mmCIF file of C-alpha atoms in Angstrom:
data_model
loop_
_atom_site.group_PDB
_atom_site.id
_atom_site.type_symbol
_atom_site.label_atom_id
_atom_site.label_comp_id
_atom_site.label_asym_id
_atom_site.label_seq_id
_atom_site.Cartn_x
_atom_site.Cartn_y
_atom_site.Cartn_z
ATOM 1 C CA UNK A 331 2.837 20.928 10.726
ATOM 2 C CA UNK A 332 0.829 19.917 13.866
ATOM 3 C CA UNK A 333 -1.370 16.963 13.689
ATOM 4 C CA UNK A 334 -5.145 17.250 14.240
ATOM 5 C CA UNK A 335 -6.820 13.797 14.540
ATOM 6 C CA UNK A 336 -10.198 13.562 15.992
ATOM 7 C CA UNK A 337 -10.775 10.671 18.508
ATOM 8 C CA UNK A 338 -13.611 9.363 16.271
ATOM 9 C CA UNK A 339 -11.030 8.506 13.586
ATOM 10 C CA UNK A 340 -9.889 5.458 15.688
ATOM 11 C CA UNK A 341 -12.163 2.576 14.729
ATOM 12 C CA UNK A 342 -13.239 -0.282 16.935
ATOM 13 C CA UNK A 343 -13.962 -3.102 14.470
ATOM 14 C CA UNK A 344 -16.103 -6.134 14.897
ATOM 15 C CA UNK A 345 -14.578 -9.452 13.996
ATOM 16 C CA UNK A 346 -16.083 -11.331 11.063
ATOM 17 C CA UNK A 347 -15.048 -14.132 8.844
ATOM 18 C CA UNK A 348 -12.430 -13.291 6.355
ATOM 19 C CA UNK A 349 -13.629 -14.978 3.291
ATOM 20 C CA UNK A 350 -12.147 -12.693 0.712
ATOM 21 C CA UNK A 351 -8.534 -13.193 1.539
ATOM 22 C CA UNK A 352 -7.841 -16.689 0.561
ATOM 23 C CA UNK A 353 -4.767 -17.181 -1.651
ATOM 24 C CA UNK A 354 -5.515 -17.601 -5.324
ATOM 25 C CA UNK A 355 -4.403 -21.380 -5.264
ATOM 26 C CA UNK A 356 -6.622 -22.087 -2.229
ATOM 27 C CA UNK A 357 -9.430 -20.452 -3.819
ATOM 28 C CA UNK A 358 -9.196 -22.219 -7.087
ATOM 29 C CA UNK A 359 -8.863 -25.622 -5.221
ATOM 30 C CA UNK A 360 -12.025 -24.823 -3.214
ATOM 31 C CA UNK A 361 -13.913 -24.247 -6.391
ATOM 32 C CA UNK A 362 -12.901 -27.690 -7.933
ATOM 33 C CA UNK A 363 -15.909 -29.734 -9.085
ATOM 34 C CA UNK A 364 -16.740 -32.961 -6.985
ATOM 35 C CA UNK A 365 -17.651 -36.108 -8.937
ATOM 36 C CA UNK A 366 -17.829 -39.680 -7.901
ATOM 37 C CA UNK A 367 -16.551 -40.564 -11.441
ATOM 38 C CA UNK A 368 -13.514 -38.418 -11.175
ATOM 39 C CA UNK A 369 -10.456 -40.577 -10.555
ATOM 40 C CA UNK A 370 -7.747 -39.516 -8.176
ATOM 41 C CA UNK A 371 -5.224 -39.025 -10.928
ATOM 42 C CA UNK A 372 -7.547 -36.716 -12.887
ATOM 43 C CA UNK A 373 -8.285 -34.776 -9.727
ATOM 44 C CA UNK A 374 -4.669 -34.363 -8.992
ATOM 45 C CA UNK A 375 -3.892 -33.203 -12.612
ATOM 46 C CA UNK A 376 -6.798 -30.633 -12.293
ATOM 47 C CA UNK A 377 -5.477 -29.362 -8.984
ATOM 48 C CA UNK A 378 -2.034 -28.856 -10.362
ATOM 49 C CA UNK A 379 -3.368 -27.159 -13.483
ATOM 50 C CA UNK A 380 -5.427 -24.704 -11.523
ATOM 51 C CA UNK A 381 -2.602 -23.977 -9.005
ATOM 52 C CA UNK A 382 -0.377 -23.271 -12.072
ATOM 53 C CA UNK A 383 -2.947 -20.997 -13.413
ATOM 54 C CA UNK A 384 -3.048 -19.086 -10.247
ATOM 55 C CA UNK A 385 0.656 -18.766 -10.142
ATOM 56 C CA UNK A 386 0.778 -17.569 -13.777
ATOM 57 C CA UNK A 387 -1.924 -14.959 -12.795
ATOM 58 C CA UNK A 388 0.129 -13.724 -9.939
ATOM 59 C CA UNK A 389 3.382 -13.572 -11.955
ATOM 60 C CA UNK A 390 1.440 -11.553 -14.744
ATOM 61 C CA UNK A 391 0.107 -9.176 -12.127
ATOM 62 C CA UNK A 392 3.679 -8.638 -10.670
ATOM 63 C CA UNK A 393 5.010 -8.053 -14.086
ATOM 64 C CA UNK A 394 2.350 -5.516 -14.799
ATOM 65 C CA UNK A 395 3.169 -3.556 -11.377
ATOM 66 C CA UNK A 396 6.880 -3.577 -12.225
ATOM 67 C CA UNK A 397 6.271 -2.337 -15.798
ATOM 68 C CA UNK A 398 3.792 0.408 -14.544
ATOM 69 C CA UNK A 399 6.303 1.825 -12.023
ATOM 70 C CA UNK A 400 9.183 1.452 -14.365
ATOM 71 C CA UNK A 401 7.381 3.785 -16.690
ATOM 72 C CA UNK A 402 5.683 6.172 -14.244
ATOM 73 C CA UNK A 403 8.134 6.714 -11.318
ATOM 74 C CA UNK A 404 10.199 9.319 -13.146
ATOM 75 C CA UNK A 405 7.048 11.358 -14.037
ATOM 76 C CA UNK A 406 5.983 11.251 -10.383
ATOM 77 C CA UNK A 407 9.412 12.266 -9.039
ATOM 78 C CA UNK A 408 9.620 15.147 -11.585
ATOM 79 C CA UNK A 409 6.287 16.643 -10.332
ATOM 80 C CA UNK A 410 5.886 15.503 -6.772
ATOM 81 C CA UNK A 411 9.345 14.506 -5.368
ATOM 82 C CA UNK A 412 10.522 11.262 -4.055
ATOM 83 C CA UNK A 413 7.669 10.443 -1.620
ATOM 84 C CA UNK A 414 5.244 8.237 -3.914
ATOM 85 C CA UNK A 415 2.316 8.250 -1.494
ATOM 86 C CA UNK A 416 -0.661 10.391 -0.408
ATOM 87 C CA UNK A 417 -0.206 13.523 1.705
ATOM 88 C CA UNK A 418 -1.853 13.980 5.099
ATOM 89 C CA UNK A 419 -3.927 17.156 5.123
ATOM 90 C CA UNK A 420 -6.289 18.850 7.655
ATOM 91 C CA UNK A 421 -9.864 17.963 6.454
ATOM 92 C CA UNK A 422 -11.254 20.452 3.956
ATOM 93 C CA UNK A 423 -7.781 21.746 3.028
ATOM 94 C CA UNK A 424 -7.591 23.714 -0.156
ATOM 95 C CA UNK A 425 -6.162 21.854 -3.254
ATOM 96 C CA UNK A 426 -4.570 25.226 -4.107
ATOM 97 C CA UNK A 427 -1.625 24.629 -1.743
ATOM 98 C CA UNK A 428 1.769 25.340 -3.229
ATOM 99 C CA UNK A 429 3.925 22.323 -4.489
ATOM 100 C CA UNK A 430 5.999 22.604 -1.182
ATOM 101 C CA UNK A 431 2.729 22.475 0.643
ATOM 102 C CA UNK A 432 1.794 19.118 -0.890
ATOM 103 C CA UNK A 433 5.226 17.865 -0.257
ATOM 104 C CA UNK A 434 5.088 18.771 3.332
ATOM 105 C CA UNK A 435 1.716 16.809 3.548
ATOM 106 C CA UNK A 436 3.583 13.807 2.309
ATOM 107 C CA UNK A 437 6.215 14.095 4.999
ATOM 108 C CA UNK A 438 3.373 14.602 7.371
ATOM 109 C CA UNK A 439 1.923 11.422 6.311
ATOM 110 C CA UNK A 440 5.065 9.647 7.400
ATOM 111 C CA UNK A 441 5.075 11.361 10.707
ATOM 112 C CA UNK A 442 1.405 10.813 11.438
ATOM 113 C CA UNK A 443 1.846 7.065 10.795
ATOM 114 C CA UNK A 444 4.846 6.768 13.089
ATOM 115 C CA UNK A 445 2.951 8.873 15.664
ATOM 116 C CA UNK A 446 -0.243 6.788 15.433
ATOM 117 C CA UNK A 447 1.923 3.467 15.812
ATOM 118 C CA UNK A 448 3.727 4.931 18.915
ATOM 119 C CA UNK A 449 7.126 4.865 17.184
ATOM 120 C CA UNK A 450 9.407 7.543 18.745
ATOM 121 C CA UNK A 451 13.015 8.376 18.786
ATOM 122 C CA UNK A 452 13.059 6.809 22.258
ATOM 123 C CA UNK A 453 12.142 3.383 20.868
ATOM 124 C CA UNK A 454 15.714 2.811 19.588
ATOM 125 C CA UNK A 455 14.736 1.414 16.170
ATOM 126 C CA UNK A 456 17.766 -0.071 14.590
ATOM 127 C CA UNK A 457 16.576 -1.994 11.543
ATOM 128 C CA UNK A 458 13.624 -1.186 9.204
ATOM 129 C CA UNK A 459 12.236 -2.876 6.026
ATOM 130 C CA UNK A 460 10.287 -0.701 3.618
ATOM 131 C CA UNK A 461 7.990 -3.047 1.798
ATOM 132 C CA UNK A 462 6.961 -1.504 -1.564
ATOM 133 C CA UNK A 463 9.624 1.261 -1.156
ATOM 134 C CA UNK A 464 9.130 3.203 -4.353
ATOM 135 C CA UNK A 465 12.161 5.261 -4.845
ATOM 136 C CA UNK A 466 12.979 5.148 -1.271
ATOM 137 C CA UNK A 467 11.612 8.530 0.121
ATOM 138 C CA UNK A 468 10.208 6.917 3.382
ATOM 139 C CA UNK A 469 13.261 4.797 3.921
ATOM 140 C CA UNK A 470 15.600 7.788 3.622
ATOM 141 C CA UNK A 471 13.415 10.022 5.950
ATOM 142 C CA UNK A 472 13.076 7.152 8.564
ATOM 143 C CA UNK A 473 16.901 6.520 8.428
ATOM 144 C CA UNK A 474 17.751 10.184 8.865
ATOM 145 C CA UNK A 475 15.210 10.558 11.717
ATOM 146 C CA UNK A 476 16.175 7.449 13.732
ATOM 147 C CA UNK A 477 19.673 6.777 12.665
ATOM 148 C CA UNK A 478 18.360 3.302 11.684
ATOM 149 C CA UNK A 479 19.504 0.956 8.908
ATOM 150 C CA UNK A 480 16.741 0.660 6.311
ATOM 151 C CA UNK A 481 16.303 -1.956 3.453
ATOM 152 C CA UNK A 482 13.699 -1.216 0.838
ATOM 153 C CA UNK A 483 12.154 -3.776 -1.628
ATOM 154 C CA UNK A 484 10.277 -3.132 -4.797
ATOM 155 C CA UNK A 485 9.173 -5.051 -7.868
ATOM 156 C CA UNK A 486 10.491 -2.194 -10.076
ATOM 157 C CA UNK A 487 14.198 -2.403 -11.101
ATOM 158 C CA UNK A 488 13.889 1.260 -12.267
ATOM 159 C CA UNK A 489 12.791 2.254 -8.829
ATOM 160 C CA UNK A 490 15.440 0.177 -7.002
ATOM 161 C CA UNK A 491 18.245 1.776 -8.936
ATOM 162 C CA UNK A 492 16.796 5.364 -8.529
ATOM 163 C CA UNK A 493 16.410 4.789 -4.892
ATOM 164 C CA UNK A 494 19.918 3.631 -4.520
ATOM 165 C CA UNK A 495 21.177 6.579 -6.571
ATOM 166 C CA UNK A 496 19.343 8.983 -4.454
ATOM 167 C CA UNK A 497 20.721 7.428 -1.295
ATOM 168 C CA UNK A 498 24.260 8.007 -2.645
ATOM 169 C CA UNK A 499 23.500 11.559 -3.661
ATOM 170 C CA UNK A 500 22.037 12.289 -0.181
ATOM 171 C CA UNK A 501 25.109 10.647 1.645
ATOM 172 C CA UNK A 502 22.813 7.840 3.105
ATOM 173 C CA UNK A 503 24.041 4.778 1.283
ATOM 174 C CA UNK A 504 25.820 3.499 4.498
ATOM 175 C CA UNK A 505 22.237 3.560 6.038
ATOM 176 C CA UNK A 506 19.816 2.580 3.238
ATOM 177 C CA UNK A 507 19.786 0.110 0.383
ATOM 178 C CA UNK A 508 17.249 -1.087 -2.041
ATOM 179 C CA UNK A 509 16.804 -4.262 -4.007
ATOM 180 C CA UNK A 510 14.131 -6.008 -6.374
ATOM 181 C CA UNK A 511 12.229 -8.421 -4.219
ATOM 182 C CA UNK A 512 8.707 -9.910 -3.850
ATOM 183 C CA UNK A 513 6.748 -8.771 -0.659
ATOM 184 C CA UNK A 514 5.175 -12.094 -0.506
ATOM 185 C CA UNK A 515 8.470 -13.991 -0.444
ATOM 186 C CA UNK A 516 10.917 -11.547 1.262
ATOM 187 C CA UNK A 517 14.672 -12.330 1.050
ATOM 188 C CA UNK A 518 15.202 -11.867 4.743
ATOM 189 C CA UNK A 519 15.711 -14.056 7.818
ATOM 190 C CA UNK A 520 12.996 -14.328 10.398
ATOM 191 C CA UNK A 521 12.499 -11.643 13.061
ATOM 192 C CA UNK A 522 15.138 -9.237 12.210
ATOM 193 C CA UNK A 523 13.351 -5.765 11.834
ATOM 194 C CA UNK A 524 12.284 -3.485 14.672
ATOM 195 C CA UNK A 525 9.973 -1.725 12.293
ATOM 196 C CA UNK A 526 8.174 -3.323 9.281
ATOM 197 C CA UNK A 527 6.808 -0.430 7.133
ATOM 198 C CA UNK A 528 4.287 -0.810 4.238
ATOM 199 C CA UNK A 529 3.313 2.602 2.870
ATOM 200 C CA UNK A 530 0.621 2.119 0.137
ATOM 201 C CA UNK A 531 1.876 -1.204 -1.196
ATOM 202 C CA UNK A 532 -0.766 -3.521 0.378
ATOM 203 C CA UNK A 533 -3.230 -2.736 -2.347
ATOM 204 C CA UNK A 534 -0.950 -4.544 -4.846
ATOM 205 C CA UNK A 535 -0.792 -7.690 -2.937
ATOM 206 C CA UNK A 536 -2.891 -10.582 -4.592
ATOM 207 C CA UNK A 537 -2.672 -12.693 -1.386
ATOM 208 C CA UNK A 538 -3.405 -10.422 1.663
ATOM 209 C CA UNK A 539 -3.026 -13.275 4.159
ATOM 210 C CA UNK A 540 0.349 -14.303 2.825
ATOM 211 C CA UNK A 541 1.318 -10.463 2.617
ATOM 212 C CA UNK A 542 0.498 -10.000 6.388
ATOM 213 C CA UNK A 543 2.206 -13.310 7.387
ATOM 214 C CA UNK A 544 5.527 -12.212 5.720
ATOM 215 C CA UNK A 545 5.310 -8.845 7.408
ATOM 216 C CA UNK A 546 4.955 -10.741 10.812
ATOM 217 C CA UNK A 547 7.655 -13.212 9.866
ATOM 218 C CA UNK A 548 10.416 -10.593 9.352
ATOM 219 C CA UNK A 549 9.383 -8.454 12.332
ATOM 220 C CA UNK A 550 11.525 -8.907 15.423
ATOM 221 C CA UNK A 551 9.927 -9.930 18.693
ATOM 222 C CA UNK A 552 8.456 -6.690 20.090
ATOM 223 C CA UNK A 553 8.687 -5.100 16.639
ATOM 224 C CA UNK A 554 6.089 -2.792 15.242
ATOM 225 C CA UNK A 555 4.189 -3.298 11.986
ATOM 226 C CA UNK A 556 2.671 -0.460 10.035
ATOM 227 C CA UNK A 557 0.470 -0.971 6.972
ATOM 228 C CA UNK A 558 -0.940 2.181 5.312
ATOM 229 C CA UNK A 559 -3.146 1.250 2.321
ATOM 230 C CA UNK A 560 -6.162 1.785 0.115
ATOM 231 C CA UNK A 561 -9.096 -0.281 1.249
ATOM 232 C CA UNK A 562 -12.794 -0.478 0.323
ATOM 233 C CA UNK A 563 -15.434 0.331 3.053
ATOM 234 C CA UNK A 564 -16.111 -2.214 5.864
ATOM 235 C CA UNK A 565 -19.125 -4.406 5.004
ATOM 236 C CA UNK A 566 -22.215 -3.864 7.152
ATOM 237 C CA UNK A 567 -23.696 -6.579 9.383
ATOM 238 C CA UNK A 568 -25.149 -9.185 7.141
ATOM 239 C CA UNK A 569 -23.488 -8.019 3.865
ATOM 240 C CA UNK A 570 -21.568 -10.582 2.005
ATOM 241 C CA UNK A 571 -19.919 -8.282 -0.693
ATOM 242 C CA UNK A 572 -19.938 -4.779 -2.084
ATOM 243 C CA UNK A 573 -22.799 -3.577 -4.133
ATOM 244 C CA UNK A 574 -22.288 -4.192 -7.869
ATOM 245 C CA UNK A 575 -21.832 -0.612 -8.710
ATOM 246 C CA UNK A 576 -19.075 -0.351 -6.074
ATOM 247 C CA UNK A 577 -17.277 -3.370 -7.317
ATOM 248 C CA UNK A 578 -17.440 -2.099 -10.826
ATOM 249 C CA UNK A 579 -15.825 1.168 -9.802
ATOM 250 C CA UNK A 580 -13.002 -0.520 -8.020
ATOM 251 C CA UNK A 581 -12.501 -3.020 -11.037
ATOM 252 C CA UNK A 582 -12.059 -0.102 -13.329
ATOM 253 C CA UNK A 583 -9.352 1.329 -11.103
ATOM 254 C CA UNK A 584 -7.698 -2.028 -10.775
ATOM 255 C CA UNK A 585 -7.238 -2.333 -14.478
ATOM 256 C CA UNK A 586 -5.302 0.786 -14.704
ATOM 257 C CA UNK A 587 -3.126 0.598 -11.513
ATOM 258 C CA UNK A 588 -2.542 -3.234 -11.566
ATOM 259 C CA UNK A 589 -4.471 -4.009 -8.329
ATOM 260 C CA UNK A 590 -5.880 -7.324 -7.502
ATOM 261 C CA UNK A 591 -9.031 -7.663 -5.351
ATOM 262 C CA UNK A 592 -9.343 -5.086 -2.612
ATOM 263 C CA UNK A 593 -10.172 -5.769 1.113
ATOM 264 C CA UNK A 594 -11.364 -3.749 4.066
ATOM 265 C CA UNK A 595 -9.555 -2.407 7.010
ATOM 266 C CA UNK A 596 -11.480 -4.854 9.254
ATOM 267 C CA UNK A 597 -10.216 -7.639 6.941
ATOM 268 C CA UNK A 598 -6.615 -6.648 7.937
ATOM 269 C CA UNK A 599 -7.551 -6.521 11.635
ATOM 270 C CA UNK A 600 -9.069 -10.029 11.381
ATOM 271 C CA UNK A 601 -5.913 -11.291 9.864
ATOM 272 C CA UNK A 602 -3.728 -9.738 12.637
ATOM 273 C CA UNK A 603 -5.961 -11.006 15.391
ATOM 274 C CA UNK A 604 -5.769 -14.458 13.860
ATOM 275 C CA UNK A 605 -1.957 -14.404 14.177
ATOM 276 C CA UNK A 606 -2.135 -13.218 17.741
ATOM 277 C CA UNK A 607 -0.529 -9.812 17.286
ATOM 278 C CA UNK A 608 -0.783 -7.273 20.038
ATOM 279 C CA UNK A 609 -1.790 -3.738 20.371
ATOM 280 C CA UNK A 610 -3.794 -3.765 17.124
ATOM 281 C CA UNK A 611 -5.119 -0.354 16.078
ATOM 282 C CA UNK A 612 -6.632 1.000 12.979
ATOM 283 C CA UNK A 613 -8.060 4.335 11.754
ATOM 284 C CA UNK A 614 -9.752 5.616 8.702
ATOM 285 C CA UNK A 615 -7.742 8.620 7.398
ATOM 286 C CA UNK A 616 -9.946 9.143 4.269
ATOM 287 C CA UNK A 617 -10.788 12.783 5.214
ATOM 288 C CA UNK A 618 -7.158 13.586 5.695
ATOM 289 C CA UNK A 619 -6.138 12.275 2.164
ATOM 290 C CA UNK A 620 -9.205 13.741 0.393
ATOM 291 C CA UNK A 621 -7.366 16.878 -1.039
ATOM 292 C CA UNK A 622 -4.646 14.620 -2.607
ATOM 293 C CA UNK A 623 -6.191 13.416 -5.901
ATOM 294 C CA UNK A 624 -7.631 16.683 -6.846
ATOM 295 C CA UNK A 625 -4.191 18.225 -6.307
ATOM 296 C CA UNK A 626 -2.606 15.491 -8.483
ATOM 297 C CA UNK A 627 -5.056 16.199 -11.258
ATOM 298 C CA UNK A 628 -4.495 19.876 -10.975
ATOM 299 C CA UNK A 629 -0.616 19.457 -11.370
ATOM 300 C CA UNK A 630 -1.251 17.070 -14.333
ATOM 301 C CA UNK A 631 -3.192 19.730 -16.131
ATOM 302 C CA UNK A 632 -0.417 22.284 -16.017
ATOM 303 C CA UNK A 633 1.823 22.641 -18.992
ATOM 304 C CA UNK A 634 4.717 20.952 -17.145
ATOM 305 C CA UNK A 635 2.412 18.125 -16.187
ATOM 306 C CA UNK A 636 0.849 17.641 -19.621
ATOM 307 C CA UNK A 637 4.259 17.564 -21.483
ATOM 308 C CA UNK A 638 5.746 15.170 -18.849
ATOM 309 C CA UNK A 639 2.683 12.996 -19.050
ATOM 310 C CA UNK A 640 2.856 12.636 -22.781
ATOM 311 C CA UNK A 641 6.489 11.896 -22.639
ATOM 312 C CA UNK A 642 6.200 9.160 -20.107
ATOM 313 C CA UNK A 643 3.980 6.841 -22.059
ATOM 314 C CA UNK A 644 0.442 5.257 -22.315
ATOM 315 C CA UNK A 645 0.480 3.747 -18.704
ATOM 316 C CA UNK A 646 0.864 7.192 -17.283
ATOM 317 C CA UNK A 647 -1.884 8.556 -19.558
ATOM 318 C CA UNK A 648 -4.232 5.865 -18.485
ATOM 319 C CA UNK A 649 -3.336 6.469 -14.887
ATOM 320 C CA UNK A 650 -4.135 10.221 -15.300
ATOM 321 C CA UNK A 651 -7.523 9.356 -16.931
ATOM 322 C CA UNK A 652 -8.353 6.992 -13.929
ATOM 323 C CA UNK A 653 -7.757 9.583 -11.302
ATOM 324 C CA UNK A 654 -11.303 10.908 -11.305
ATOM 325 C CA UNK A 655 -12.494 7.508 -10.305
ATOM 326 C CA UNK A 656 -10.282 7.744 -7.184
ATOM 327 C CA UNK A 657 -12.114 11.020 -6.270
ATOM 328 C CA UNK A 658 -15.500 9.393 -6.977
ATOM 329 C CA UNK A 659 -14.619 6.428 -4.808
ATOM 330 C CA UNK A 660 -13.593 8.561 -1.840
ATOM 331 C CA UNK A 661 -16.681 10.904 -2.140
ATOM 332 C CA UNK A 662 -19.053 7.839 -2.329
ATOM 333 C CA UNK A 663 -17.393 6.233 0.516
ATOM 334 C CA UNK A 664 -16.412 3.101 -1.351
ATOM 335 C CA UNK A 665 -12.654 3.828 -1.098
ATOM 336 C CA UNK A 666 -11.161 4.150 2.434
ATOM 337 C CA UNK A 667 -7.584 5.194 3.292
ATOM 338 C CA UNK A 668 -6.663 3.118 6.269
ATOM 339 C CA UNK A 669 -3.731 2.697 8.661
ATOM 340 C CA UNK A 670 -3.476 -0.683 10.601
ATOM 341 C CA UNK A 671 -0.696 -1.154 13.171
ATOM 342 C CA UNK A 672 0.248 -3.762 15.620
ATOM 343 C CA UNK A 673 3.144 -5.235 17.618
ATOM 344 C CA UNK A 674 4.635 -8.642 17.364
ATOM 345 C CA UNK A 675 4.711 -10.434 20.730
ATOM 346 C CA UNK A 676 8.087 -10.779 22.678
#
């Protein structure tokens, strides 16, 4: 399916202070009360306690993410196949596309992301890390396309096992492998991947700055980084935060999908600029993914979808009930679907 991206989809973003991306521990420390009567020992104890609380909060979030995908991945695969991400559609596409049409749109999302980042078969990509790999659909596709070695990481043991099983079934286990690992503490050496791929995993990261630094760390010199993720809208000049109703909408989505605080596409750009990355580009693909959530709801309301939903458990049911909020977020311009890409200097 041929891509049709308007030039206006490429965004030139102003730089601004990234105040919303501090790590939880740094944020908590910055809020510590100051008092002339507080002893050094007491201050130290307070700092340790708050850092421990932040660590506990992150661990609880990661456990929730793992449990969510342990429970829901089978349902998703049964209805939508092995690509656990949005499809890329022409604007105003009908949600009445066949199931095969939606799966083609998911493949197109991979192809459009590679094209936007300038990743071609001539680039000689040899090693790829798929950060937040789901059940490995992107890894297997990229490995087949480029003949590259792909390693995927996920917090979900169920996803990692299923991804490895599918790789074996598709005779790709010599090229791809999957393991349980934390994207914020990746178990890889510095500078070893030609392509660092994150397809809709950034929204789960509680510390966006650390997330980006890890992507940069494992990228090889000259390597390409691609982040495709849910974002909130860019703040206007003079705005310090989203409007209360916008934040309330995102908070309701966060509770169901185990998401920490959201950030904007421009926040990601600022982070990459602060790390002196090259060829930084971003685009808003919200219009191209708009048909996706109505399509997911439509399939969930089929007999097969309802039976599978009830069988999979409460997390899946809560996820289904939250889907209309995603549609509302896109329609009102609060939620944006962004791609951000850059190159690590040689």
